[in-house]
Amino acid sequence: MRATARIALALSATALLAACGGGRLVGNEEYGTDNQREMILRQTGRNPADAGIVIFGVDRSRQQEQASGGAGMAVNAFLWRATLDTLSFMPLASADPFGGVIITDWYSPPGAPGERFKATAYVLSRQLRSDGVRVQVFRQVLRGNQWVDAPASAATNAEFEDRVLARARELRTQSAGR
Amino acid sequence: MRKILLGTTAVVTAVLAGAPMASAQQAPTVRIGGSIQAYAGYIQQSGSFSQPGTNYTMQAFAGQPGALTVSTPTGTAIIPNNLAASGVGNHARLGKFDFIAIPTVNVIVSGKLANGLTYGGQVDIVFNNESRAILPGSTNALGTSRTAAAMDEAYVFVAHPRFGQVRFGDEDGVMGGLMNSGWITGFGTGGVLGIWENFQTRQGGNRTQTAPGGLGDNTKIVYMTPQFFGFDFGVSYAPNLGTGGQHGCPNDTNTGLCDRSYAFSGATSAGIPARGGELGVRRNEWQTALRYRGNFSGVGVSATVGWIYGNAAKDLTDLGAQRRTMSDLNIWQVGAQVSYMGATLGAMYQRGDFNFFWGNPVRGDRTGEQLVLGAQYTNGPITVGVNYTNTLVEGGARFGFSSSTGLMTRGVPGVSSTGALQSTNQAMMRRWGLGIGGNYRLAPGLDLIAEYVYHSIRERGRDLDAGRAGIQDRMFTNTFILGTRLAF
């Protein structure tokens, strides 16, 4: 009975503490374990929550890994791949996955040989967000034998961004199915 | 008491009635993982030679007619009754080299509700049955294969950032591994608290350690709070040592193997849990732990104060009278560890009424105490470490129980000529060991291991090896292990 009283008092104190709020949920990985698999995974630097094979449901750890592009990428992988896909009709001048910058070379559409375009895209976020990509399109027109800067329609930038986001959403959906 | 419990309920209700919280819902995922360990061992141990004519003596164990028993430090060990038709003749010589493989398969479920509640569960299936644990008190000497599937942990959990976590099922308690500090086992296979016991034969009992995991996965309910200002608190309760489903009774006769038995014949011999941990007197097991974790300029600190308490089943006389022959399990534990730049130092001390391997002591036995020290260092793919344990407990019980008279009688100080009568012993048993090991991580989830463990048991004047003539009062082992392990 004395033991039960002690436990009841401890539980009361705990419940009062919980009522105050401000607590932090202790993750399962913060508790000790006697499970051989978990001990080995923890000791060899692998997260037990991500190891193994998902046989039912969506493997979010893989999604997160893909989204962050693993250790080699600093920006959202879906946005990065979507930007590359969207701008792939133009020749690529440079692509920096760490800075998130894609610069294309000048490109003349077959139907309009008198003008050419160049695009610079910035992937700004690690998260898949609608404001995570910015595209700037530059336009030049041929005057005589000289290419001269000309304003590009402001809507063009927004259209490119919309296409990138739509493609990113597509890639994300495809990945969730796996 | 009722007021206290009602008060608790009221406070919890008030907390639960708090503002709801929004969170992204996640459909449950079911994940399958597992591990494979393979080791080569070189073992020098005492008790490798048993001699003819000094083996087992026929002795019926309560509720198990015809079973053979042999004196061990735990009191009695049960020998399947068709291994030896008489008290003599079984003897063997053991070599020093062996291979072992230990596979496990885990099923892990996790999900999250829109109100922030995470939930899930885990089933851990192991293929590593103990040779003796597979004998469920019947005449089946062969029992189940050592590689047959057996369940280790199996529990359901629900957790909430505000209310903490509840686990229900077969799982370690809060002092049984979940919230301990100071036990350094993150190198090799765990050093002196690691896998070396798999290579040890039972003569002398070198393989039984009082380590957190040894408290057992008996079916229990666990509650652990969120962390407040670095502190979290946990409590767990188990009614008995039973695991899995069913009641534990092996046949039509009620015995100490039945989960709900609160009094049974032979209870005085079942202080140390046997038969895979399911035959033992421990009842109403409470575990509590208060843990603190913090970081001071890059130095990680973790400290735990814990308390374990459990009643004991009573022994029955031949006439059915209940006698309280065992002390309650009652242990205070303090542990702490500090980590800095890959190095971790830890220490744990516990003291109270316990025998080795978390056994309830017989009434009148000395207080048990244990010290564990450890250190480990990780640099890149390499981890090295050392740990040490020293346990002082009662050896042979000071009092013997007579089921015919119902009396506990103090043994005469000294040692009998055969050393087999425990009631005449009043010696302290010292169990100490040292483990040194290292790992080389080949890949996440895969490493190579080298480990050395020394362990010894000493009790002056007490015969610890019934298989040899004379009094063997010092048992030791040196175990060298090389191997690899993979988890996925």
mmCIF file of N, CA, C and O in Angstrom, chain A residues 1 3 5-8 10-12 14-19 21 23-26 28 30-38 40-41 43-44 49-61, chain B residues 1 4 8 11 15 26-27 29-34 37 106 108 122 124 153 157 160-161 165 167 172 177-178 185-186 224-228 233 286 288 291 293 307 441 444-445 447 485 487-488:
data_model
loop_
_atom_site.group_PDB
_atom_site.id
_atom_site.type_symbol
_atom_site.label_atom_id
_atom_site.label_comp_id
_atom_site.label_asym_id
_atom_site.label_seq_id
_atom_site.Cartn_x
_atom_site.Cartn_y
_atom_site.Cartn_z
ATOM 1 N N MET A 1 0.831 -1.207 0.000
ATOM 2 C CA MET A 1 0.000 0.000 0.000
ATOM 3 C C MET A 1 0.865 1.255 0.000
ATOM 4 O O MET A 1 0.606 2.218 -0.690
ATOM 5 N N ALA A 3 3.796 1.520 -1.269
ATOM 6 C CA ALA A 3 4.357 1.668 -2.610
ATOM 7 C C ALA A 3 3.330 2.306 -3.533
ATOM 8 O O ALA A 3 3.646 3.213 -4.310
ATOM 9 N N ALA A 5 0.922 4.274 -2.743
ATOM 10 C CA ALA A 5 0.762 5.686 -2.392
ATOM 11 C C ALA A 5 1.872 6.520 -3.019
ATOM 12 O O ALA A 5 1.624 7.591 -3.578
ATOM 13 N N ARG A 6 3.094 5.996 -2.957
ATOM 14 C CA ARG A 6 4.220 6.737 -3.538
ATOM 15 C C ARG A 6 4.010 6.943 -5.038
ATOM 16 O O ARG A 6 4.215 8.021 -5.579
ATOM 17 N N ILE A 7 3.595 5.857 -5.702
ATOM 18 C CA ILE A 7 3.388 5.934 -7.140
ATOM 19 C C ILE A 7 2.272 6.934 -7.454
ATOM 20 O O ILE A 7 2.391 7.753 -8.368
ATOM 21 N N ALA A 8 1.186 6.888 -6.680
ATOM 22 C CA ALA A 8 0.053 7.781 -6.924
ATOM 23 C C ALA A 8 0.478 9.232 -6.760
ATOM 24 O O ALA A 8 0.114 10.100 -7.551
ATOM 25 N N ALA A 10 3.505 10.424 -7.156
ATOM 26 C CA ALA A 10 4.377 10.754 -8.280
ATOM 27 C C ALA A 10 3.545 11.056 -9.518
ATOM 28 O O ALA A 10 3.817 12.009 -10.257
ATOM 29 N N LEU A 11 2.500 10.260 -9.733
ATOM 30 C CA LEU A 11 1.645 10.476 -10.899
ATOM 31 C C LEU A 11 0.906 11.806 -10.795
ATOM 32 O O LEU A 11 0.751 12.519 -11.781
ATOM 33 N N SER A 12 0.466 12.146 -9.579
ATOM 34 C CA SER A 12 -0.217 13.423 -9.378
ATOM 35 C C SER A 12 0.706 14.575 -9.737
ATOM 36 O O SER A 12 0.325 15.508 -10.440
ATOM 37 N N THR A 14 3.227 14.505 -11.675
ATOM 38 C CA THR A 14 3.455 14.483 -13.112
ATOM 39 C C THR A 14 2.298 15.128 -13.856
ATOM 40 O O THR A 14 2.486 15.926 -14.768
ATOM 41 N N ALA A 15 1.078 14.769 -13.441
ATOM 42 C CA ALA A 15 -0.094 15.304 -14.120
ATOM 43 C C ALA A 15 -0.168 16.816 -13.942
ATOM 44 O O ALA A 15 -0.511 17.552 -14.862
ATOM 45 N N LEU A 16 0.195 17.295 -12.748
ATOM 46 C CA LEU A 16 0.203 18.739 -12.510
ATOM 47 C C LEU A 16 1.201 19.430 -13.423
ATOM 48 O O LEU A 16 0.931 20.477 -13.992
ATOM 49 N N LEU A 17 2.351 18.800 -13.566
ATOM 50 C CA LEU A 17 3.397 19.348 -14.428
ATOM 51 C C LEU A 17 2.897 19.413 -15.869
ATOM 52 O O LEU A 17 3.090 20.402 -16.576
ATOM 53 N N ALA A 18 2.232 18.333 -16.287
ATOM 54 C CA ALA A 18 1.706 18.282 -17.647
ATOM 55 C C ALA A 18 0.675 19.378 -17.853
ATOM 56 O O ALA A 18 0.586 19.980 -18.921
ATOM 57 N N ALA A 19 -0.100 19.668 -16.781
ATOM 58 C CA ALA A 19 -1.139 20.689 -16.885
ATOM 59 C C ALA A 19 -0.524 22.058 -17.140
ATOM 60 O O ALA A 19 -1.125 22.922 -17.758
ATOM 61 N N GLY A 21 1.836 22.698 -19.071
ATOM 62 C CA GLY A 21 2.203 22.804 -20.467
ATOM 63 C C GLY A 21 3.689 23.062 -20.609
ATOM 64 O O GLY A 21 4.435 23.047 -19.639
ATOM 65 N N GLY A 23 5.882 21.232 -22.074
ATOM 66 C CA GLY A 23 6.698 20.034 -22.161
ATOM 67 C C GLY A 23 7.063 19.720 -23.595
ATOM 68 O O GLY A 23 6.453 20.208 -24.534
ATOM 69 N N ARG A 24 8.082 18.900 -23.759
ATOM 70 C CA ARG A 24 8.521 18.478 -25.087
ATOM 71 C C ARG A 24 8.339 16.976 -25.191
ATOM 72 O O ARG A 24 8.724 16.243 -24.270
ATOM 73 N N LEU A 25 7.744 16.522 -26.281
ATOM 74 C CA LEU A 25 7.546 15.086 -26.451
ATOM 75 C C LEU A 25 8.908 14.405 -26.588
ATOM 76 O O LEU A 25 9.734 14.816 -27.406
ATOM 77 N N VAL A 26 9.132 13.400 -25.784
ATOM 78 C CA VAL A 26 10.396 12.670 -25.853
ATOM 79 C C VAL A 26 10.267 11.625 -26.965
ATOM 80 O O VAL A 26 9.350 10.799 -26.950
ATOM 81 N N ASN A 28 10.921 8.408 -29.419
ATOM 82 C CA ASN A 28 11.207 7.005 -29.103
ATOM 83 C C ASN A 28 12.703 6.713 -29.114
ATOM 84 O O ASN A 28 13.184 5.849 -28.390
ATOM 85 N N GLU A 30 14.939 8.496 -27.973
ATOM 86 C CA GLU A 30 15.592 9.023 -26.768
ATOM 87 C C GLU A 30 15.465 8.079 -25.581
ATOM 88 O O GLU A 30 16.015 8.335 -24.516
ATOM 89 N N TYR A 31 14.709 7.019 -25.748
ATOM 90 C CA TYR A 31 14.603 6.024 -24.687
ATOM 91 C C TYR A 31 15.618 4.912 -24.940
ATOM 92 O O TYR A 31 15.946 4.611 -26.089
ATOM 93 N N GLY A 32 16.086 4.313 -23.875
ATOM 94 C CA GLY A 32 16.971 3.172 -24.019
ATOM 95 C C GLY A 32 16.211 2.006 -24.620
ATOM 96 O O GLY A 32 14.980 2.003 -24.679
ATOM 97 N N THR A 33 16.944 1.010 -25.074
ATOM 98 C CA THR A 33 16.276 -0.141 -25.659
ATOM 99 C C THR A 33 17.072 -1.405 -25.418
ATOM 100 O O THR A 33 18.293 -1.365 -25.272
ATOM 101 N N ASP A 34 16.361 -2.508 -25.391
ATOM 102 C CA ASP A 34 16.994 -3.812 -25.283
ATOM 103 C C ASP A 34 16.860 -4.553 -26.611
ATOM 104 O O ASP A 34 17.229 -5.702 -26.737
ATOM 105 N N ASN A 35 16.311 -3.838 -27.596
ATOM 106 C CA ASN A 35 16.060 -4.439 -28.897
ATOM 107 C C ASN A 35 17.367 -4.470 -29.707
ATOM 108 O O ASN A 35 17.977 -3.432 -29.956
ATOM 109 N N GLN A 36 17.788 -5.667 -30.094
ATOM 110 C CA GLN A 36 19.083 -5.814 -30.762
ATOM 111 C C GLN A 36 19.164 -4.980 -32.038
ATOM 112 O O GLN A 36 20.171 -4.329 -32.305
ATOM 113 N N ARG A 37 18.093 -4.994 -32.817
ATOM 114 C CA ARG A 37 18.107 -4.245 -34.080
ATOM 115 C C ARG A 37 18.323 -2.754 -33.818
ATOM 116 O O ARG A 37 19.177 -2.116 -34.442
ATOM 117 N N GLU A 38 17.566 -2.226 -32.873
ATOM 118 C CA GLU A 38 17.680 -0.796 -32.593
ATOM 119 C C GLU A 38 19.049 -0.444 -32.048
ATOM 120 O O GLU A 38 19.630 0.585 -32.395
ATOM 121 N N ILE A 40 21.893 -1.916 -32.634
ATOM 122 C CA ILE A 40 22.891 -1.951 -33.711
ATOM 123 C C ILE A 40 22.739 -0.719 -34.601
ATOM 124 O O ILE A 40 23.720 -0.051 -34.949
ATOM 125 N N LEU A 41 21.498 -0.386 -34.947
ATOM 126 C CA LEU A 41 21.280 0.768 -35.820
ATOM 127 C C LEU A 41 21.761 2.051 -35.158
ATOM 128 O O LEU A 41 22.420 2.884 -35.783
ATOM 129 N N GLN A 43 24.051 2.354 -32.854
ATOM 130 C CA GLN A 43 25.511 2.369 -32.709
ATOM 131 C C GLN A 43 26.213 2.575 -34.037
ATOM 132 O O GLN A 43 27.342 3.037 -34.070
ATOM 133 N N THR A 44 25.564 2.200 -35.138
ATOM 134 C CA THR A 44 26.233 2.327 -36.423
ATOM 135 C C THR A 44 25.726 3.529 -37.202
ATOM 136 O O THR A 44 25.906 3.612 -38.412
ATOM 137 N N ALA A 49 14.125 4.601 -37.205
ATOM 138 C CA ALA A 49 12.816 4.947 -37.763
ATOM 139 C C ALA A 49 12.839 4.954 -39.289
ATOM 140 O O ALA A 49 11.790 4.915 -39.932
ATOM 141 N N ASP A 50 14.035 5.026 -39.883
ATOM 142 C CA ASP A 50 14.133 5.072 -41.342
ATOM 143 C C ASP A 50 14.594 3.755 -41.947
ATOM 144 O O ASP A 50 14.576 3.586 -43.163
ATOM 145 N N ALA A 51 15.065 2.838 -41.116
ATOM 146 C CA ALA A 51 15.622 1.594 -41.658
ATOM 147 C C ALA A 51 14.497 0.609 -41.962
ATOM 148 O O ALA A 51 13.354 0.792 -41.548
ATOM 149 N N GLY A 52 14.831 -0.436 -42.685
ATOM 150 C CA GLY A 52 13.839 -1.460 -42.982
ATOM 151 C C GLY A 52 13.047 -1.154 -44.239
ATOM 152 O O GLY A 52 13.313 -0.190 -44.960
ATOM 153 N N ILE A 53 12.062 -1.999 -44.467
ATOM 154 C CA ILE A 53 11.276 -1.890 -45.693
ATOM 155 C C ILE A 53 9.848 -1.522 -45.312
ATOM 156 O O ILE A 53 9.253 -2.167 -44.454
ATOM 157 N N VAL A 54 9.307 -0.505 -45.972
ATOM 158 C CA VAL A 54 7.909 -0.155 -45.715
ATOM 159 C C VAL A 54 7.028 -1.059 -46.557
ATOM 160 O O VAL A 54 7.139 -1.082 -47.786
ATOM 161 N N ILE A 55 6.183 -1.843 -45.887
ATOM 162 C CA ILE A 55 5.329 -2.761 -46.648
ATOM 163 C C ILE A 55 3.894 -2.255 -46.731
ATOM 164 O O ILE A 55 3.096 -2.759 -47.488
ATOM 165 N N PHE A 56 3.584 -1.254 -45.939
ATOM 166 C CA PHE A 56 2.251 -0.670 -46.004
ATOM 167 C C PHE A 56 2.361 0.798 -45.626
ATOM 168 O O PHE A 56 2.978 1.133 -44.627
ATOM 169 N N GLY A 57 1.787 1.676 -46.474
ATOM 170 C CA GLY A 57 1.854 3.099 -46.191
ATOM 171 C C GLY A 57 2.942 3.766 -47.010
ATOM 172 O O GLY A 57 3.536 3.154 -47.898
ATOM 173 N N VAL A 58 3.189 5.014 -46.696
ATOM 174 C CA VAL A 58 4.121 5.827 -47.469
ATOM 175 C C VAL A 58 5.422 5.979 -46.702
ATOM 176 O O VAL A 58 5.416 6.287 -45.514
ATOM 177 N N ASP A 59 6.527 5.754 -47.414
ATOM 178 C CA ASP A 59 7.829 5.866 -46.768
ATOM 179 C C ASP A 59 8.247 7.336 -46.722
ATOM 180 O O ASP A 59 8.845 7.847 -47.650
ATOM 181 N N ARG A 60 7.904 7.992 -45.623
ATOM 182 C CA ARG A 60 8.193 9.425 -45.542
ATOM 183 C C ARG A 60 9.679 9.715 -45.396
ATOM 184 O O ARG A 60 10.156 10.762 -45.797
ATOM 185 N N SER A 61 10.380 8.775 -44.821
ATOM 186 C CA SER A 61 11.812 9.022 -44.661
ATOM 187 C C SER A 61 12.466 9.135 -46.031
ATOM 188 O O SER A 61 13.333 9.960 -46.258
ATOM 189 N N MET B 1 -5.819 6.891 0.568
ATOM 190 C CA MET B 1 -5.366 6.407 -0.743
ATOM 191 C C MET B 1 -6.372 6.738 -1.833
ATOM 192 O O MET B 1 -6.024 7.217 -2.900
ATOM 193 N N ILE B 4 -6.154 10.229 -2.892
ATOM 194 C CA ILE B 4 -4.995 10.507 -3.747
ATOM 195 C C ILE B 4 -5.295 10.100 -5.181
ATOM 196 O O ILE B 4 -5.066 10.841 -6.122
ATOM 197 N N THR B 8 -5.614 12.455 -8.486
ATOM 198 C CA THR B 8 -4.819 12.222 -9.689
ATOM 199 C C THR B 8 -5.719 12.223 -10.911
ATOM 200 O O THR B 8 -5.436 12.858 -11.927
ATOM 201 N N VAL B 11 -6.915 15.713 -11.871
ATOM 202 C CA VAL B 11 -5.908 16.544 -12.515
ATOM 203 C C VAL B 11 -5.701 16.106 -13.952
ATOM 204 O O VAL B 11 -5.641 16.916 -14.877
ATOM 205 N N VAL B 15 -6.280 18.186 -17.465
ATOM 206 C CA VAL B 15 -5.259 18.346 -18.495
ATOM 207 C C VAL B 15 -5.810 17.919 -19.843
ATOM 208 O O VAL B 15 -5.651 18.593 -20.856
ATOM 209 N N GLN B 26 -0.804 11.746 -40.433
ATOM 210 C CA GLN B 26 -0.012 10.840 -41.263
ATOM 211 C C GLN B 26 -0.610 9.454 -41.174
ATOM 212 O O GLN B 26 -0.802 8.938 -40.069
ATOM 213 N N ALA B 27 -0.881 8.883 -42.346
ATOM 214 C CA ALA B 27 -1.426 7.525 -42.367
ATOM 215 C C ALA B 27 -0.392 6.574 -41.779
ATOM 216 O O ALA B 27 0.812 6.839 -41.854
ATOM 217 N N THR B 29 2.266 3.694 -41.202
ATOM 218 C CA THR B 29 3.173 2.909 -42.042
ATOM 219 C C THR B 29 3.539 1.639 -41.283
ATOM 220 O O THR B 29 3.646 1.640 -40.064
ATOM 221 N N VAL B 30 3.708 0.573 -42.019
ATOM 222 C CA VAL B 30 4.164 -0.692 -41.437
ATOM 223 C C VAL B 30 5.530 -0.984 -42.035
ATOM 224 O O VAL B 30 5.696 -1.036 -43.248
ATOM 225 N N ARG B 31 6.489 -1.115 -41.169
ATOM 226 C CA ARG B 31 7.879 -1.282 -41.602
ATOM 227 C C ARG B 31 8.409 -2.611 -41.083
ATOM 228 O O ARG B 31 8.122 -2.995 -39.954
ATOM 229 N N ILE B 32 9.163 -3.292 -41.916
ATOM 230 C CA ILE B 32 9.797 -4.535 -41.461
ATOM 231 C C ILE B 32 11.305 -4.335 -41.437
ATOM 232 O O ILE B 32 11.892 -3.836 -42.402
ATOM 233 N N GLY B 33 11.908 -4.670 -40.330
ATOM 234 C CA GLY B 33 13.357 -4.573 -40.196
ATOM 235 C C GLY B 33 13.864 -5.791 -39.456
ATOM 236 O O GLY B 33 13.098 -6.715 -39.161
ATOM 237 N N GLY B 34 15.114 -5.772 -39.141
ATOM 238 C CA GLY B 34 15.645 -6.906 -38.405
ATOM 239 C C GLY B 34 17.138 -6.795 -38.214
ATOM 240 O O GLY B 34 17.737 -5.745 -38.490
ATOM 241 N N GLN B 37 23.314 -11.223 -36.319
ATOM 242 C CA GLN B 37 24.618 -11.130 -35.663
ATOM 243 C C GLN B 37 25.311 -12.486 -35.796
ATOM 244 O O GLN B 37 24.668 -13.522 -35.605
ATOM 245 N N ASN B 106 11.822 -7.568 -36.944
ATOM 246 C CA ASN B 106 10.961 -6.599 -36.258
ATOM 247 C C ASN B 106 9.875 -6.096 -37.197
ATOM 248 O O ASN B 106 10.124 -5.878 -38.387
ATOM 249 N N ILE B 108 7.389 -2.830 -37.273
ATOM 250 C CA ILE B 108 7.209 -1.557 -36.579
ATOM 251 C C ILE B 108 6.077 -0.777 -37.271
ATOM 252 O O ILE B 108 6.097 -0.608 -38.494
ATOM 253 N N GLN B 122 5.209 -2.262 -31.933
ATOM 254 C CA GLN B 122 6.390 -2.996 -32.378
ATOM 255 C C GLN B 122 6.269 -4.449 -31.960
ATOM 256 O O GLN B 122 5.805 -4.747 -30.859
ATOM 257 N N ASP B 124 8.895 -7.688 -31.871
ATOM 258 C CA ASP B 124 10.280 -8.119 -32.061
ATOM 259 C C ASP B 124 10.321 -9.642 -31.976
ATOM 260 O O ASP B 124 10.022 -10.213 -30.927
ATOM 261 N N GLU B 153 9.927 -8.214 -27.532
ATOM 262 C CA GLU B 153 9.018 -7.113 -27.230
ATOM 263 C C GLU B 153 7.804 -7.153 -28.157
ATOM 264 O O GLU B 153 7.915 -7.534 -29.314
ATOM 265 N N PHE B 157 1.890 1.720 -28.546
ATOM 266 C CA PHE B 157 2.127 2.981 -27.846
ATOM 267 C C PHE B 157 1.263 4.095 -28.417
ATOM 268 O O PHE B 157 0.905 4.080 -29.598
ATOM 269 N N HIS B 160 1.730 11.850 -27.039
ATOM 270 C CA HIS B 160 1.244 13.186 -27.353
ATOM 271 C C HIS B 160 2.231 14.194 -26.770
ATOM 272 O O HIS B 160 2.738 13.993 -25.663
ATOM 273 N N PRO B 161 2.519 15.282 -27.512
ATOM 274 C CA PRO B 161 3.507 16.242 -27.007
ATOM 275 C C PRO B 161 3.156 16.782 -25.627
ATOM 276 O O PRO B 161 4.028 17.158 -24.860
ATOM 277 N N GLN B 165 3.825 9.660 -23.170
ATOM 278 C CA GLN B 165 3.667 8.409 -23.910
ATOM 279 C C GLN B 165 3.223 7.268 -22.995
ATOM 280 O O GLN B 165 3.697 7.144 -21.869
ATOM 281 N N ARG B 167 2.932 3.053 -23.150
ATOM 282 C CA ARG B 167 3.196 1.793 -23.862
ATOM 283 C C ARG B 167 2.512 0.678 -23.090
ATOM 284 O O ARG B 167 2.583 0.657 -21.859
ATOM 285 N N ASP B 172 10.297 -3.459 -21.993
ATOM 286 C CA ASP B 172 11.122 -3.161 -20.835
ATOM 287 C C ASP B 172 10.456 -2.056 -20.022
ATOM 288 O O ASP B 172 9.740 -1.227 -20.561
ATOM 289 N N GLY B 177 15.610 -0.408 -18.732
ATOM 290 C CA GLY B 177 16.302 -0.061 -19.955
ATOM 291 C C GLY B 177 15.805 1.208 -20.625
ATOM 292 O O GLY B 177 16.522 1.820 -21.394
ATOM 293 N N LEU B 178 14.589 1.655 -20.340
ATOM 294 C CA LEU B 178 14.049 2.787 -21.094
ATOM 295 C C LEU B 178 14.649 4.130 -20.670
ATOM 296 O O LEU B 178 14.853 5.004 -21.499
ATOM 297 N N THR B 185 27.151 0.876 -22.707
ATOM 298 C CA THR B 185 27.142 -0.387 -23.466
ATOM 299 C C THR B 185 27.190 -0.150 -24.971
ATOM 300 O O THR B 185 26.905 -1.051 -25.740
ATOM 301 N N GLY B 186 27.561 1.068 -25.373
ATOM 302 C CA GLY B 186 27.508 1.404 -26.795
ATOM 303 C C GLY B 186 28.750 1.032 -27.581
ATOM 304 O O GLY B 186 29.059 1.633 -28.597
ATOM 305 N N MET B 224 5.321 7.514 -19.620
ATOM 306 C CA MET B 224 6.488 8.395 -19.555
ATOM 307 C C MET B 224 6.060 9.808 -19.937
ATOM 308 O O MET B 224 5.371 10.006 -20.949
ATOM 309 N N THR B 225 6.455 10.768 -19.122
ATOM 310 C CA THR B 225 5.991 12.149 -19.317
ATOM 311 C C THR B 225 6.764 12.813 -20.455
ATOM 312 O O THR B 225 7.824 12.338 -20.862
ATOM 313 N N PRO B 226 6.258 13.961 -20.914
ATOM 314 C CA PRO B 226 7.108 14.805 -21.769
ATOM 315 C C PRO B 226 8.285 15.320 -20.945
ATOM 316 O O PRO B 226 8.335 15.116 -19.725
ATOM 317 N N GLN B 227 9.200 15.992 -21.615
ATOM 318 C CA GLN B 227 10.364 16.530 -20.901
ATOM 319 C C GLN B 227 10.083 17.975 -20.470
ATOM 320 O O GLN B 227 9.691 18.797 -21.307
ATOM 321 N N PHE B 228 10.255 18.250 -19.189
ATOM 322 C CA PHE B 228 10.070 19.595 -18.663
ATOM 323 C C PHE B 228 11.388 20.082 -18.078
ATOM 324 O O PHE B 228 11.927 19.443 -17.173
ATOM 325 N N PHE B 233 9.859 11.902 -16.429
ATOM 326 C CA PHE B 233 9.561 10.929 -15.385
ATOM 327 C C PHE B 233 8.819 9.755 -15.996
ATOM 328 O O PHE B 233 8.041 9.915 -16.935
ATOM 329 N N TRP B 286 6.589 -2.533 -9.728
ATOM 330 C CA TRP B 286 6.537 -1.107 -10.056
ATOM 331 C C TRP B 286 7.945 -0.639 -10.372
ATOM 332 O O TRP B 286 8.884 -0.953 -9.649
ATOM 333 N N THR B 288 9.940 3.047 -11.324
ATOM 334 C CA THR B 288 9.827 4.489 -11.534
ATOM 335 C C THR B 288 11.210 5.039 -11.863
ATOM 336 O O THR B 288 12.233 4.483 -11.441
ATOM 337 N N ARG B 291 14.519 11.250 -14.824
ATOM 338 C CA ARG B 291 15.734 11.421 -15.614
ATOM 339 C C ARG B 291 15.942 12.895 -15.933
ATOM 340 O O ARG B 291 14.992 13.622 -16.193
ATOM 341 N N ARG B 293 18.293 15.399 -18.495
ATOM 342 C CA ARG B 293 19.269 15.487 -19.576
ATOM 343 C C ARG B 293 19.501 16.947 -19.928
ATOM 344 O O ARG B 293 18.547 17.737 -19.991
ATOM 345 N N TRP B 307 13.664 3.646 -8.973
ATOM 346 C CA TRP B 307 13.251 2.796 -7.853
ATOM 347 C C TRP B 307 12.421 1.642 -8.402
ATOM 348 O O TRP B 307 11.541 1.847 -9.239
ATOM 349 N N ARG B 441 32.829 0.594 -37.995
ATOM 350 C CA ARG B 441 31.601 0.727 -38.782
ATOM 351 C C ARG B 441 31.921 0.682 -40.273
ATOM 352 O O ARG B 441 32.623 1.540 -40.794
ATOM 353 N N PRO B 444 26.373 2.335 -42.461
ATOM 354 C CA PRO B 444 25.289 2.486 -41.490
ATOM 355 C C PRO B 444 24.510 1.173 -41.350
ATOM 356 O O PRO B 444 24.010 0.636 -42.329
ATOM 357 N N GLY B 445 24.477 0.632 -40.158
ATOM 358 C CA GLY B 445 23.787 -0.636 -39.928
ATOM 359 C C GLY B 445 24.682 -1.851 -39.989
ATOM 360 O O GLY B 445 24.227 -2.969 -39.735
ATOM 361 N N ASP B 447 28.650 -3.371 -38.866
ATOM 362 C CA ASP B 447 29.968 -3.153 -38.274
ATOM 363 C C ASP B 447 30.678 -4.465 -37.941
ATOM 364 O O ASP B 447 30.068 -5.539 -37.941
ATOM 365 N N ARG B 485 27.841 -7.742 -37.391
ATOM 366 C CA ARG B 485 26.396 -7.659 -37.209
ATOM 367 C C ARG B 485 25.815 -6.641 -38.177
ATOM 368 O O ARG B 485 26.470 -5.662 -38.550
ATOM 369 N N ALA B 487 22.083 -4.632 -39.176
ATOM 370 C CA ALA B 487 20.689 -4.316 -38.847
ATOM 371 C C ALA B 487 20.105 -3.517 -39.990
ATOM 372 O O ALA B 487 20.781 -2.710 -40.627
ATOM 373 N N PHE B 488 18.839 -3.731 -40.249
ATOM 374 C CA PHE B 488 18.189 -3.076 -41.386
ATOM 375 C C PHE B 488 16.759 -2.697 -41.022
ATOM 376 O O PHE B 488 16.224 -3.171 -40.024
#
